[in-house]
């Protein structure tokens, strides 16, 4: 099945599930039940495949729980990070969902058991709380047990009907596509936040390629504002031939999206020992300081969020911010994320960060931070993208590419906001494969392209008050109509003659009438 057909079927199935519980669960809350059920099905099938080991004579789902020995369970948890008994598998619960009067409490017990199976093992922190947002006893599902069970059964049966074979063999990001589709349908209509937690796959692909460009191997890839993990996973999808030696690392402040990111790792068959996603505030409680540096960093941090900044005088002594000599403004933490990423970046690597355009031209502390970045030759490229690429905002964002191993003191600017760099689809614009390829070609060659790209000496940027706006360096194409002034003057002359002749005719008619 092609990716287009798979995506269309996925969306149709999800919409059907939505209709089955329409009016009962707010759309934004509903996404947690769909995504949680998708995840439950995935880890059940993944675990079954592991236990069966390709032996067609073994049907794990049909085995009694009693055949599981402590040794089997121990070995499985050490390898997979969790354990699921045959009776707890998605396939067995979905089979009797419509007639199970204890469905909601049975599901809660199963999710608790899967999480607790990792207690005392290295995977404990990776599994703990994974199902926290899939609250099967929530009143959002209904006020009675019967209401809750009927809606849970509808979601279970709907996900059961998704027919894509093995999750990892799909041509699409099943989880990411489901999440993106639900956001697209519910975030704007419900007036809820959420689009900022997700970087669309087409933008993620460009960011991942920028960070990984020409790196034959990386020690690990890191996202300091990981969201649902889509940026990290694009690196895996696009660079399967690369060796990401120590896996995928990230930190996320929002508990719901922290859980989604961990689920997403499992959904993409990344074992617990190959990812490390932490919960917490990256700016004030940064994790992984002992694990840096990272050869590849990707990030779409929140735009212009407030932070404590100068109200905490100790922050200016923080290793991440001290070199710049100034903190990002309290009302705009954008450059705090940039400096954090820079401090975690290795000498050979790259960081590709989505940025709000204002940080590249405003004065004050932000100008001083730009001066630090330019004077130390850390800015490789600034790319201006088209508007309407993200959910929930029409802003034409920029991508800042940082590197510590530049060979010359020059900075590249790319204007990729023109119509040749995006396709308009309904209310949003998208980057197609050809657009990404063209941007990467320009990024790689560092050659000037009229009205699109230019590479300038850092001294020129310094003379321009360290302004890093793409429009300050890439001359916009003049789309105004070219006018031949001589031809225009001749036309005006002919028009004047006609007007004079008309006036003479009118005067003659008036004289004749009056005479």
Short mmCIF file of C-alpha atoms in Angstrom, two decimals:
data_model
loop_
_atom_site.label_atom_id
_atom_site.label_comp_id
_atom_site.label_asym_id
_atom_site.label_seq_id
_atom_site.Cartn_x
_atom_site.Cartn_y
_atom_site.Cartn_z
CA UNK A 1 0.00 0.00 0.00
CA UNK A 2 1.41 3.43 -0.91
CA UNK A 3 2.02 6.13 1.67
CA UNK A 4 -0.83 8.21 0.22
CA UNK A 5 -3.26 5.27 0.45
CA UNK A 6 -2.08 4.37 3.96
CA UNK A 7 -2.49 7.94 5.17
CA UNK A 8 -5.97 8.23 3.63
CA UNK A 9 -7.06 4.94 5.25
CA UNK A 10 -5.61 5.95 8.61
CA UNK A 11 -7.46 9.28 8.55
CA UNK A 12 -10.73 7.67 7.49
CA UNK A 13 -10.49 5.09 10.30
CA UNK A 14 -9.64 7.69 12.94
CA UNK A 15 -12.53 9.87 11.81
CA UNK A 16 -14.84 6.88 12.08
CA UNK A 17 -13.65 6.25 15.64
CA UNK A 18 -14.24 9.93 16.39
CA UNK A 19 -17.78 9.71 15.08
CA UNK A 20 -18.49 6.68 17.26
CA UNK A 21 -17.81 8.73 20.39
CA UNK A 22 -18.91 12.11 18.99
CA UNK A 23 -20.42 14.43 21.56
CA UNK A 24 -19.10 12.40 24.45
CA UNK A 25 -15.42 13.28 24.53
CA UNK A 26 -13.86 16.61 23.63
CA UNK A 27 -11.79 16.16 20.49
CA UNK A 28 -8.60 17.33 22.12
CA UNK A 29 -9.00 14.90 25.01
CA UNK A 30 -10.06 12.19 22.62
CA UNK A 31 -6.67 12.15 20.90
CA UNK A 32 -5.12 10.73 24.08
CA UNK A 33 -7.38 7.68 23.90
CA UNK A 34 -6.64 7.06 20.20
CA UNK A 35 -2.89 7.51 20.57
CA UNK A 36 -2.82 5.46 23.78
CA UNK A 37 -4.72 2.63 22.11
CA UNK A 38 -2.42 2.73 19.06
CA UNK A 39 0.51 2.47 21.42
CA UNK A 40 -1.07 -0.40 23.38
CA UNK A 41 -1.64 -2.32 20.16
CA UNK A 42 1.90 -1.66 18.96
CA UNK A 43 3.76 -2.79 22.07
CA UNK A 44 1.53 -5.87 22.28
CA UNK A 45 2.38 -6.88 18.72
CA UNK A 46 6.03 -5.97 19.11
CA UNK A 47 6.32 -7.98 22.30
CA UNK A 48 4.53 -10.94 20.68
CA UNK A 49 6.97 -10.91 17.76
CA UNK A 50 9.88 -10.91 20.20
CA UNK A 51 8.53 -13.88 22.21
CA UNK A 52 7.62 -15.92 19.12
CA UNK A 53 10.98 -15.21 17.50
CA UNK A 54 9.71 -16.02 14.04
CA UNK A 55 8.61 -19.54 15.05
CA UNK A 56 5.30 -20.14 13.23
CA UNK A 57 4.44 -22.96 15.64
CA UNK A 58 4.25 -20.53 18.57
CA UNK A 59 1.11 -18.44 19.09
CA UNK A 60 1.82 -16.33 22.16
CA UNK A 61 -1.67 -14.82 22.33
CA UNK A 62 -3.22 -18.28 22.77
CA UNK A 63 -0.91 -19.40 25.58
CA UNK A 64 -2.13 -19.46 29.20
CA UNK A 65 -0.40 -16.99 31.52
CA UNK A 66 0.61 -19.93 33.73
CA UNK A 67 3.27 -21.12 31.27
CA UNK A 68 5.31 -17.96 31.84
CA UNK A 69 8.21 -18.76 34.14
CA UNK A 70 10.08 -16.14 36.21
CA UNK A 71 13.12 -16.77 33.98
CA UNK A 72 11.16 -16.03 30.77
CA UNK A 73 9.76 -12.85 32.29
CA UNK A 74 13.14 -11.69 33.58
CA UNK A 75 14.88 -12.24 30.24
CA UNK A 76 12.11 -10.45 28.35
CA UNK A 77 12.19 -7.38 30.58
CA UNK A 78 15.98 -7.14 30.31
CA UNK A 79 15.67 -7.17 26.53
CA UNK A 80 12.44 -5.32 25.78
CA UNK A 81 12.16 -3.23 28.93
CA UNK A 82 8.67 -4.43 29.89
CA UNK A 83 6.48 -7.55 30.02
CA UNK A 84 2.98 -8.37 28.78
CA UNK A 85 1.22 -11.62 29.65
CA UNK A 86 -0.80 -13.33 26.88
CA UNK A 87 -4.11 -12.42 28.56
CA UNK A 88 -3.04 -8.75 28.63
CA UNK A 89 -2.34 -8.45 24.90
CA UNK A 90 -4.29 -5.94 22.84
CA UNK A 91 -5.64 -8.65 20.54
CA UNK A 92 -7.23 -10.53 23.44
CA UNK A 93 -8.71 -7.46 25.12
CA UNK A 94 -10.06 -6.03 21.84
CA UNK A 95 -11.65 -9.39 20.97
CA UNK A 96 -14.07 -9.25 23.91
CA UNK A 97 -14.25 -5.48 24.31
CA UNK A 98 -17.93 -5.13 23.40
CA UNK A 99 -19.09 -7.65 26.03
CA UNK A 100 -16.61 -6.96 28.84
CA UNK A 101 -18.47 -5.25 31.68
CA UNK A 102 -15.14 -4.60 33.44
CA UNK A 103 -13.34 -3.20 30.40
CA UNK A 104 -12.30 0.12 31.89
CA UNK A 105 -10.89 -1.36 35.10
CA UNK A 106 -9.31 -4.30 33.25
CA UNK A 107 -7.45 -1.86 30.99
CA UNK A 108 -6.27 0.19 33.95
CA UNK A 109 -4.96 -2.96 35.66
CA UNK A 110 -3.15 -4.05 32.48
CA UNK A 111 -1.50 -0.65 31.95
CA UNK A 112 -0.43 -0.56 35.60
CA UNK A 113 0.98 -4.08 35.27
CA UNK A 114 2.97 -3.26 32.10
CA UNK A 115 4.49 -0.20 33.77
CA UNK A 116 5.28 -1.96 37.04
CA UNK A 117 6.88 -4.91 35.22
CA UNK A 118 9.93 -2.68 34.69
CA UNK A 119 10.30 -1.81 38.37
CA UNK A 120 13.84 -2.51 39.52
CA UNK A 121 15.14 -2.90 35.97
CA UNK A 122 17.25 -0.41 33.93
CA UNK A 123 14.17 0.41 31.84
CA UNK A 124 12.08 1.54 34.83
CA UNK A 125 12.28 5.28 34.09
CA UNK A 126 11.62 4.72 30.38
CA UNK A 127 8.39 2.78 31.08
CA UNK A 128 7.08 4.53 34.20
CA UNK A 129 3.95 6.63 33.60
CA UNK A 130 3.66 5.81 29.90
CA UNK A 131 -0.10 5.29 30.16
CA UNK A 132 -0.72 8.16 32.59
CA UNK A 133 -2.73 10.15 30.06
CA UNK A 134 -4.83 7.14 29.02
CA UNK A 135 -7.21 7.36 31.97
CA UNK A 136 -9.79 4.61 31.37
CA UNK A 137 -11.77 5.61 34.46
CA UNK A 138 -12.06 9.29 33.48
CA UNK A 139 -15.48 10.98 33.58
CA UNK A 140 -14.55 12.41 30.17
CA UNK A 141 -15.54 8.98 28.83
CA UNK A 142 -18.93 9.09 30.51
CA UNK A 143 -20.60 9.27 33.89
CA UNK A 144 -21.40 5.56 34.16
CA UNK A 145 -19.31 2.44 33.79
CA UNK A 146 -21.47 1.41 30.83
CA UNK A 147 -20.78 4.71 29.07
CA UNK A 148 -17.07 4.43 29.69
CA UNK A 149 -16.92 0.85 28.47
CA UNK A 150 -18.92 1.45 25.30
CA UNK A 151 -16.66 4.31 24.25
CA UNK A 152 -13.46 2.48 25.15
CA UNK A 153 -14.73 -0.51 23.17
CA UNK A 154 -15.41 1.75 20.16
CA UNK A 155 -11.83 3.04 20.24
CA UNK A 156 -10.35 -0.45 20.74
CA UNK A 157 -12.38 -1.95 17.89
CA UNK A 158 -11.55 1.01 15.66
CA UNK A 159 -7.81 0.65 16.21
CA UNK A 160 -8.17 -3.11 15.81
CA UNK A 161 -9.53 -2.46 12.29
CA UNK A 162 -6.41 -0.57 11.23
CA UNK A 163 -4.79 -2.94 8.78
CA UNK A 164 -1.20 -1.95 8.15
CA UNK A 165 0.65 -5.16 8.91
CA UNK A 166 3.81 -4.59 10.90
CA UNK A 167 4.05 -1.05 12.27
CA UNK A 168 7.72 -0.73 11.34
CA UNK A 169 7.05 -1.77 7.72
CA UNK A 170 4.67 1.13 7.05
CA UNK A 171 5.49 3.79 4.49
CA UNK A 172 4.18 6.46 6.86
CA UNK A 173 4.84 7.49 10.43
CA UNK A 174 1.66 5.89 11.77
CA UNK A 175 1.82 7.53 15.18
CA UNK A 176 3.02 10.88 13.88
CA UNK A 177 0.40 10.92 11.14
CA UNK A 178 -2.36 10.09 13.61
CA UNK A 179 -1.17 12.83 15.97
CA UNK A 180 -0.82 15.36 13.14
CA UNK A 181 -4.27 14.53 11.80
CA UNK A 182 -5.90 14.88 15.22
CA UNK A 183 -4.17 18.20 15.83
CA UNK A 184 -5.22 19.47 12.42
CA UNK A 185 -8.85 18.58 13.07
CA UNK A 186 -9.18 19.61 16.69
CA UNK A 187 -6.62 22.19 17.79
CA UNK A 188 -7.98 25.16 15.86
CA UNK A 189 -11.65 24.25 16.26
CA UNK A 190 -11.46 23.60 19.97
CA UNK A 191 -9.30 26.64 20.62
CA UNK A 192 -6.86 24.37 22.38
CA UNK A 193 -3.09 24.52 22.45
CA UNK A 194 -1.19 21.64 20.95
CA UNK A 195 0.15 22.48 17.53
CA UNK A 196 3.28 23.85 19.17
CA UNK A 197 4.03 20.38 20.52
CA UNK A 198 4.38 18.96 17.05
CA UNK A 199 6.76 19.80 14.22
CA UNK A 200 5.16 18.70 10.92
CA UNK A 201 6.97 15.80 9.34
CA UNK A 202 8.02 17.71 6.24
CA UNK A 203 9.70 20.43 8.32
CA UNK A 204 11.23 17.81 10.65
CA UNK A 205 12.80 16.14 7.64
CA UNK A 206 14.58 19.34 6.59
CA UNK A 207 15.80 20.07 10.12
CA UNK A 208 17.13 16.53 10.57
CA UNK A 209 18.97 16.66 7.25
CA UNK A 210 20.56 20.00 8.15
CA UNK A 211 21.81 18.69 11.51
CA UNK A 212 23.11 15.42 10.07
CA UNK A 213 24.52 16.80 6.82
CA UNK A 214 27.72 15.01 5.74
CA UNK A 215 28.14 13.33 9.12
CA UNK A 216 28.93 9.69 8.38
CA UNK A 217 28.25 8.82 12.01
CA UNK A 218 27.17 10.63 15.17
CA UNK A 219 27.57 9.70 18.81
CA UNK A 220 23.94 10.66 19.59
CA UNK A 221 21.22 13.08 18.55
CA UNK A 222 19.56 15.46 21.02
CA UNK A 223 16.47 17.69 21.18
CA UNK A 224 16.30 20.05 24.18
CA UNK A 225 12.59 20.72 23.57
CA UNK A 226 11.59 17.29 22.35
CA UNK A 227 7.80 17.61 22.15
CA UNK A 228 6.41 14.34 20.81
CA UNK A 229 9.82 13.30 19.45
CA UNK A 230 9.10 13.92 15.77
CA UNK A 231 12.40 15.70 15.09
CA UNK A 232 14.48 12.92 16.63
CA UNK A 233 12.56 10.29 14.72
CA UNK A 234 13.04 12.00 11.38
CA UNK A 235 16.76 11.59 11.93
CA UNK A 236 16.24 7.86 12.40
CA UNK A 237 13.96 7.60 9.38
CA UNK A 238 16.19 9.54 7.03
CA UNK A 239 19.55 8.29 8.20
CA UNK A 240 19.11 4.55 8.67
CA UNK A 241 22.50 4.08 7.02
CA UNK A 242 24.17 6.37 9.51
CA UNK A 243 25.37 5.02 12.80
CA UNK A 244 23.69 6.89 15.64
CA UNK A 245 25.87 5.12 18.14
CA UNK A 246 24.29 5.96 21.49
CA UNK A 247 20.78 6.73 20.31
CA UNK A 248 18.21 9.46 20.86
CA UNK A 249 18.14 11.98 23.69
CA UNK A 250 15.70 14.70 24.61
CA UNK A 251 14.07 16.75 27.36
CA UNK A 252 10.44 17.91 27.47
CA UNK A 253 8.66 20.11 30.01
CA UNK A 254 5.05 19.08 29.23
CA UNK A 255 4.09 15.79 30.86
CA UNK A 256 1.63 14.71 28.16
CA UNK A 257 4.06 15.28 25.30
CA UNK A 258 6.88 13.72 27.34
CA UNK A 259 4.80 10.54 27.42
CA UNK A 260 4.06 10.84 23.70
CA UNK A 261 7.76 11.16 22.94
CA UNK A 262 8.58 7.99 24.88
CA UNK A 263 5.70 6.14 23.20
CA UNK A 264 6.96 7.36 19.86
CA UNK A 265 10.39 5.85 20.53
CA UNK A 266 8.85 2.43 21.17
CA UNK A 267 6.53 2.80 18.17
CA UNK A 268 9.58 3.25 15.97
CA UNK A 269 11.19 0.14 17.40
CA UNK A 270 13.83 2.07 19.33
CA UNK A 271 14.59 -0.06 22.35
CA UNK A 272 14.64 1.46 25.84
CA UNK A 273 18.45 1.31 25.98
CA UNK A 274 18.73 3.42 22.80
CA UNK A 275 16.75 6.45 23.96
CA UNK A 276 16.79 8.73 26.96
CA UNK A 277 13.89 11.20 27.25
CA UNK A 278 13.78 13.30 30.42
CA UNK A 279 10.93 15.31 31.95
CA UNK A 280 11.71 18.81 33.12
CA UNK A 281 12.53 22.44 32.36
CA UNK A 282 15.52 22.48 30.02
CA UNK A 283 16.52 26.06 30.80
CA UNK A 284 16.36 25.82 34.60
CA UNK A 285 16.90 22.12 35.23
CA UNK A 286 18.93 20.84 32.27
CA UNK A 287 19.52 17.11 32.06
CA UNK A 288 22.36 15.18 30.36
CA UNK A 289 25.12 17.64 31.28
CA UNK A 290 27.36 14.63 31.95
CA UNK A 291 26.44 13.08 28.60
CA UNK A 292 27.32 15.99 26.33
CA UNK A 293 28.59 16.84 23.78
CA UNK A 294 26.16 15.74 21.06
CA UNK A 295 27.13 15.47 17.40
CA UNK A 296 23.64 16.38 16.17
CA UNK A 297 21.06 18.66 17.79
CA UNK A 298 17.58 19.37 16.41
CA UNK A 299 14.98 21.58 18.05
CA UNK A 300 11.77 23.56 17.67
CA UNK A 301 11.68 25.34 21.04
CA UNK A 302 8.60 27.38 22.08
CA UNK A 303 8.55 30.84 20.54
CA UNK A 304 9.13 33.82 22.81
CA UNK A 305 8.14 32.17 26.08
CA UNK A 306 8.87 33.92 29.36
CA UNK A 307 11.53 32.64 31.74
CA UNK A 308 13.12 33.81 34.97
CA UNK A 309 16.19 35.23 33.21
CA UNK A 310 17.88 38.09 35.06
CA UNK A 311 15.60 37.63 38.09
CA UNK A 312 17.92 34.74 38.95
CA UNK A 313 21.39 36.35 39.16
CA UNK A 314 23.09 32.94 39.36
CA UNK A 315 22.12 32.11 35.77
CA UNK A 316 24.74 34.48 34.33
CA UNK A 317 27.36 32.14 35.80
CA UNK A 318 25.80 29.10 34.12
CA UNK A 319 28.26 27.50 31.68
CA UNK A 320 25.62 27.72 28.94
CA UNK A 321 24.99 31.45 29.21
CA UNK A 322 28.17 32.92 30.74
CA UNK A 323 30.22 33.03 27.51
CA UNK A 324 27.71 35.41 25.89
CA UNK A 325 27.95 37.74 28.89
CA UNK A 326 24.21 38.39 28.92
CA UNK A 327 20.96 36.48 29.43
CA UNK A 328 18.09 36.26 26.98
CA UNK A 329 15.28 38.73 27.86
CA UNK A 330 12.82 37.56 30.51
CA UNK A 331 9.91 37.87 28.08
CA UNK A 332 11.70 36.11 25.23
CA UNK A 333 13.67 32.97 26.08
CA UNK A 334 14.46 32.06 22.45
CA UNK A 335 18.19 32.74 22.68
CA UNK A 336 18.40 30.89 26.00
CA UNK A 337 17.45 27.73 24.06
CA UNK A 338 19.97 28.60 21.34
CA UNK A 339 22.81 29.06 23.84
CA UNK A 340 21.79 25.86 25.62
CA UNK A 341 21.96 23.93 22.35
CA UNK A 342 25.32 25.49 21.47
CA UNK A 343 26.82 24.46 24.82
CA UNK A 344 25.69 20.85 24.27
CA UNK A 345 27.05 20.70 20.70
CA UNK A 346 30.25 18.83 19.88
CA UNK A 347 33.15 20.30 17.92
CA UNK A 348 32.26 18.30 14.82
CA UNK A 349 28.50 18.52 14.92
CA UNK A 350 25.65 20.79 13.88
CA UNK A 351 22.56 22.17 15.57
CA UNK A 352 19.48 23.07 13.50
CA UNK A 353 16.99 25.16 15.48
CA UNK A 354 13.62 26.63 14.48
CA UNK A 355 13.57 30.29 15.54
CA UNK A 356 11.14 33.19 15.75
CA UNK A 357 12.28 35.83 13.19
CA UNK A 358 12.34 38.71 15.69
CA UNK A 359 15.40 37.41 17.52
CA UNK A 360 17.54 38.08 14.46
CA UNK A 361 17.07 41.85 14.34
CA UNK A 362 15.96 43.15 17.75
CA UNK A 363 18.37 45.18 19.89
CA UNK A 364 19.34 44.89 23.54
CA UNK A 365 20.40 41.55 25.01
CA UNK A 366 19.47 39.68 21.84
CA UNK A 367 21.84 41.83 19.78
CA UNK A 368 24.65 41.12 22.27
CA UNK A 369 24.02 37.38 22.00
CA UNK A 370 24.09 37.61 18.18
CA UNK A 371 27.42 39.46 18.49
CA UNK A 372 28.80 36.59 20.59
CA UNK A 373 27.60 34.00 18.06
CA UNK A 374 28.95 35.86 15.02
CA UNK A 375 32.26 36.98 16.54
CA UNK A 376 32.97 33.39 17.58
CA UNK A 377 31.94 32.13 14.11
CA UNK A 378 29.24 29.74 15.35
CA UNK A 379 26.53 30.71 12.82
CA UNK A 380 26.77 28.62 9.67
CA UNK A 381 23.43 29.46 8.02
CA UNK A 382 20.16 31.29 8.59
CA UNK A 383 17.24 30.03 6.48
CA UNK A 384 13.95 31.88 6.07
CA UNK A 385 11.01 29.53 5.40
CA UNK A 386 7.54 30.13 3.98
CA UNK A 387 4.63 31.10 6.27
CA UNK A 388 1.91 28.67 7.40
CA UNK A 389 4.15 25.61 7.67
CA UNK A 390 3.22 24.95 11.32
CA UNK A 391 -0.11 24.28 13.03
CA UNK A 392 -1.41 27.09 15.16
CA UNK A 393 0.77 29.86 13.71
CA UNK A 394 1.13 31.57 10.34
CA UNK A 395 4.59 32.93 11.18
CA UNK A 396 7.29 32.51 8.54
CA UNK A 397 9.89 30.95 10.82
CA UNK A 398 13.66 30.77 10.39
CA UNK A 399 16.07 27.89 10.89
CA UNK A 400 19.36 28.72 12.59
CA UNK A 401 22.20 26.30 11.83
CA UNK A 402 25.08 26.36 14.32
CA UNK A 403 28.50 24.73 13.90
CA UNK A 404 31.79 24.91 15.79
CA UNK A 405 34.06 23.68 12.98
CA UNK A 406 33.60 26.30 10.25
CA UNK A 407 36.60 26.77 7.98
CA UNK A 408 36.03 30.45 7.17
CA UNK A 409 34.55 33.49 8.89
CA UNK A 410 31.54 33.72 6.61
CA UNK A 411 27.80 33.19 7.17
CA UNK A 412 25.22 31.93 4.69
CA UNK A 413 21.71 33.34 4.28
CA UNK A 414 19.00 31.46 2.37
CA UNK A 415 15.57 32.86 1.49
CA UNK A 416 13.44 29.73 1.03
CA UNK A 417 10.16 31.60 1.42
CA UNK A 418 9.43 31.97 -2.30
CA UNK A 419 6.74 30.01 -4.14
CA UNK A 420 9.35 27.68 -5.61
CA UNK A 421 10.08 26.37 -2.09
CA UNK A 422 6.64 25.27 -0.90
CA UNK A 423 3.28 23.92 -1.99
CA UNK A 424 -0.02 25.35 -0.76
CA UNK A 425 -2.41 22.70 0.61
CA UNK A 426 -5.73 23.98 2.02
CA UNK A 427 -4.88 26.38 4.88
CA UNK A 428 -1.30 25.23 5.30
CA UNK A 429 1.82 25.17 3.19
CA UNK A 430 4.05 22.11 2.96
CA UNK A 431 7.61 21.33 1.92
CA UNK A 432 7.67 18.56 -0.65
CA UNK A 433 10.68 16.31 -1.24
CA UNK A 434 11.87 18.44 -4.14
CA UNK A 435 11.77 21.61 -2.04
CA UNK A 436 13.85 19.99 0.72
CA UNK A 437 16.34 18.65 -1.81
CA UNK A 438 16.78 22.09 -3.36
CA UNK A 439 17.28 23.80 0.01
CA UNK A 440 19.86 21.17 1.01
CA UNK A 441 21.68 21.61 -2.31
CA UNK A 442 21.96 25.37 -1.72
CA UNK A 443 23.00 24.80 1.91
CA UNK A 444 25.70 22.35 0.86
CA UNK A 445 27.25 24.35 -1.98
CA UNK A 446 27.37 27.70 -0.18
CA UNK A 447 27.17 29.38 -3.59
CA UNK A 448 25.32 32.63 -4.17
CA UNK A 449 21.96 32.28 -5.91
CA UNK A 450 20.35 35.51 -7.08
CA UNK A 451 17.38 36.49 -4.88
CA UNK A 452 17.73 33.21 -2.92
CA UNK A 453 21.12 32.78 -1.22
CA UNK A 454 24.26 34.69 -0.36
CA UNK A 455 27.30 34.06 1.83
CA UNK A 456 28.85 37.14 3.45
CA UNK A 457 31.90 37.94 5.56
CA UNK A 458 31.16 38.16 9.26
CA UNK A 459 32.68 41.66 9.22
CA UNK A 460 29.75 42.78 7.06
CA UNK A 461 27.34 41.42 9.67
CA UNK A 462 29.23 43.29 12.39
CA UNK A 463 28.98 46.51 10.36
CA UNK A 464 25.21 45.86 10.12
CA UNK A 465 24.81 45.84 13.94
CA UNK A 466 24.89 42.02 13.95
CA UNK A 467 21.55 41.84 12.17
CA UNK A 468 20.98 38.22 11.06
CA UNK A 469 17.72 38.70 9.18
CA UNK A 470 17.82 36.97 5.82
CA UNK A 471 16.08 39.90 4.12
CA UNK A 472 18.97 42.20 5.12
CA UNK A 473 21.36 40.25 2.90
CA UNK A 474 19.34 38.44 0.21
CA UNK A 475 17.93 40.96 -2.23
CA UNK A 476 14.25 40.27 -2.86
CA UNK A 477 13.14 39.70 -6.41
CA UNK A 478 11.48 42.82 -7.85
CA UNK A 479 8.13 41.58 -9.11
CA UNK A 480 6.97 45.00 -10.19
CA UNK A 481 6.10 45.45 -13.85
CA UNK A 482 9.00 46.84 -15.89
CA UNK A 483 7.88 50.03 -17.62
CA UNK A 484 9.48 51.57 -20.74
CA UNK A 485 9.38 55.28 -19.92
CA UNK A 486 9.78 56.39 -23.54
CA UNK A 487 6.93 54.17 -24.63
CA UNK A 488 4.82 55.42 -21.74
CA UNK A 489 5.53 59.08 -22.64
CA UNK A 490 4.54 58.41 -26.26
CA UNK A 491 1.28 56.80 -25.11
CA UNK A 492 0.58 59.77 -22.83
CA UNK A 493 1.24 62.14 -25.76
CA UNK A 494 -1.24 60.32 -27.97
CA UNK A 495 -3.80 60.35 -25.17
CA UNK A 496 -3.37 64.12 -24.70
CA UNK A 497 -3.90 64.67 -28.45
CA UNK A 498 -7.13 62.63 -28.33
CA UNK A 499 -8.34 64.58 -25.28
CA UNK A 500 -7.61 67.91 -27.03
CA UNK A 501 -9.46 66.78 -30.17
CA UNK A 502 -12.39 65.66 -28.02
CA UNK A 503 -12.51 69.02 -26.26
CA UNK A 504 -12.58 70.86 -29.62
CA UNK A 505 -15.47 68.65 -30.76
CA UNK A 506 -17.39 69.26 -27.54
CA UNK A 507 -16.84 73.05 -27.78
CA UNK A 508 -18.13 73.04 -31.36
CA UNK A 509 -21.28 71.17 -30.34
CA UNK A 510 -21.91 73.56 -27.45
CA UNK A 511 -21.43 76.64 -29.72
CA UNK A 512 -23.85 75.16 -32.23
CA UNK A 513 -26.51 74.56 -29.56
CA UNK A 514 -26.11 78.02 -28.03
CA UNK A 515 -26.06 79.76 -31.46
#
